[in-house]
């Protein structure tokens, strides 16, 4: 082993390697003592004590803790409220400390309300770059409501002044009502209070201040100026700067989102007890958690502070834009005495979910999204953080990964075996062992003597390679990457700011590039270019792991909070966006390595709001057991709810050795994750699909082939997400918003609007599976086409060959039916259309195609067809977004031989005999054939020979 640089002792490295290996082999659960509970976090303790004191004082005053008129000490200063264009401005002050806070309430397009707050005259600036790094165009081009559409009035209710801004958009008649004493905000939608701020009096803002005496205490609480966790001391040079606010959802019983947690889909109560309640708040703080717990609110690898509330009438959202450590408590009131804020003493029968958000530093920056539908709300959220862009088409295929494929021969053997067993795949992955001593951007020449030839061999059949490039840089004076970064001052600094921050990760002694520094981020991007990354080709893509960041010898296995980033900012201010900034820099490097630019593919473990712009994520290091299989469903759904659409979980489980049955069931579920990758720990047995033999090999192959058969549907879904912001995989309530029994359902889900998946997540195949088919609609088994009429609740048997997947009546599903070895080899294959008829005899769908790799689609180089079936006629017309351009004409020419080779109409009631096809003024007649679950229920039009890019219609008679 070659070691260079100070503090790189052989003994320490060996100890690190042995420790990690033993932990993995022992299969230990998470070491709880490595991670903080809320009681060990000083700023949370202070806010909890403040909230409890307010509740106690309210009760002493003869008021319930949940009344609108709480004992909150924060009030609006008299005569400080005014409307400045699209922004309501107010000064708020704590009754005791007399420090003025400037609050601005901005009214955006589509009814979005933004509320920002900090000291009117802060002692030093607060970190406020999160908005620049997360919001669309850095927040510079947000669309604001017209000043003419806003009206400010003030009135006195029970002796208290209330300021009301009324406005209206296409979906809501709304008003924002702000009381002065105490300061509260109520967002009223269509006459109903929906989102309430400080209704419980928990708003508390720790203003920046000079350091007091030696005890360093604030309001009797410790940890304000220094805090110790185990052997690490956080020096807190800026002192206390946290803030908290209660946000209540009136009329709602369920809230969702704020990933990442191994928790239920409908977020649980964290205070006040009750069935299945947690004893800890949900924590948002990106961490590398070894073998994490299930059914827990503890922090994991990513953080998206976006929460959604839903009831049978509406869907609303709250986006808490802050990158520092954040805790969220949740309480529920079935019959709330909250009442209308301005009709004191009038009880309300509305249920309420109350949340208490607490962040350690930064500026208070909150967005209220009014919906009222889920689609409306996701349009609003996408206006803020952008949609998920179209990925490389190959990234939707199957990814074969483990830590680690041993060498070049092993990679090519796996490639050959997959082809031998006729298993399609698109990407094979290499973990950290492919490098020269964990020096990223290098190869172990003994194991990989010719990586270019290896990639060329893979590319011949349309396969790609992904290599891991972690953010820690081995401290080695002869390592080019380290030397350039060090010489240019690109590394994160220690707490004094006078030397590089050092920590331990896979290479041993390491440094971390400071991606907050634009010059450093640009430099790391350039390292992914073909002339910099030796041995890379255009068919190599990248995996960012360990980017929470993971620091083996740091507090909570991460960076110290008081170390310094570009601009002198502490790590505490930006911890949760560190991984996203690396993800962004990597994606930018891949995007710009070729001319013209091509879409990148980058997988990241850490993420934040905005990460969807740069690639995919996965749920982290799960385990090979049935419990983790089940937990992956709400975890992937919660990420999609929060806008992180391209998400998946390690198929088979990362730790441990799955049984053949578990592996089979995981593939049968995994094909419905947006990101579909099998992965395994270095100490696990080999588990490629053929390892398990028959019948498991056939079941797994059939599952993977089903993913490839449906790639046109998946790619069209990504197109929809790129335009609307709607999730790819959706909780049942999102498609059936008035089905109250579905509001907490996380054992089944929708893929787009058309496909319902009910995974089998139990080892015992003798246990029937409960399935609820919602709505007054036809449902069809996706394989047998057996029809069921909803609403229906029944049990289904599910042997290992059976998957429970149903298509919603009224849907048209595009597929490609020919078995190929990769998605690239399918690109010119013909399309089959499955028309699943609704109860009214109609169906709609869409087909989207482009070249799958370039940005030419932004100039019109795509085919997007609106498909409609009505009165026994199927039509294909261009979407409204289709416009003629040179790029579009060139793409149409390239796709001129791609045709629809078959149309299958499922659920026909009346036998018909022929189809009349009209295309480009030409008419031809085709005889129909029948099959299906019932002999006359499924008719097939064989080879209508219409081109996917043309207008056409097929009429049955």
Coordinates of C-alpha atoms in Angstrom, one line a residue, residues 390-392 525-526 528-530 538 541 586-601 850-859 861 887:
X390 CA -35.5 14.6 -19.3
X391 CA -32.8 12.1 -18.4
X392 CA -30.7 10.0 -20.7
X525 CA -16.5 19.9 -13.2
X526 CA -13.6 20.1 -15.6
X528 CA -14.9 14.9 -15.6
X529 CA -14.0 16.0 -19.1
X530 CA -12.6 13.4 -21.4
X538 CA -18.5 9.3 -23.6
X541 CA -21.1 8.1 -16.3
X586 CA -20.5 16.5 -11.5
X587 CA -23.5 16.8 -13.8
X588 CA -22.2 20.0 -15.3
X589 CA -18.9 18.3 -16.0
X590 CA -20.6 15.4 -17.9
X591 CA -22.9 17.8 -19.7
X592 CA -20.0 19.9 -21.1
X593 CA -17.5 17.2 -21.9
X594 CA -18.8 16.8 -25.5
X595 CA -19.8 19.3 -28.1
X596 CA -22.7 19.6 -28.7
X597 CA -23.6 19.0 -25.1
X598 CA -25.4 15.8 -24.1
X599 CA -27.6 15.0 -21.1
X600 CA -25.6 13.7 -18.1
X601 CA -26.4 10.9 -15.8
X850 CA -36.8 11.9 -28.8
X851 CA -33.1 10.9 -29.4
X852 CA -32.7 10.0 -25.8
X853 CA -29.3 11.8 -25.3
X854 CA -29.0 15.3 -26.7
X855 CA -30.8 18.6 -25.9
X856 CA -32.2 18.8 -29.5
X857 CA -35.7 18.2 -28.1
X858 CA -35.5 21.7 -26.7
X859 CA -35.6 22.9 -30.3
X861 CA -36.7 17.5 -32.2
X887 CA -34.5 20.0 -35.8

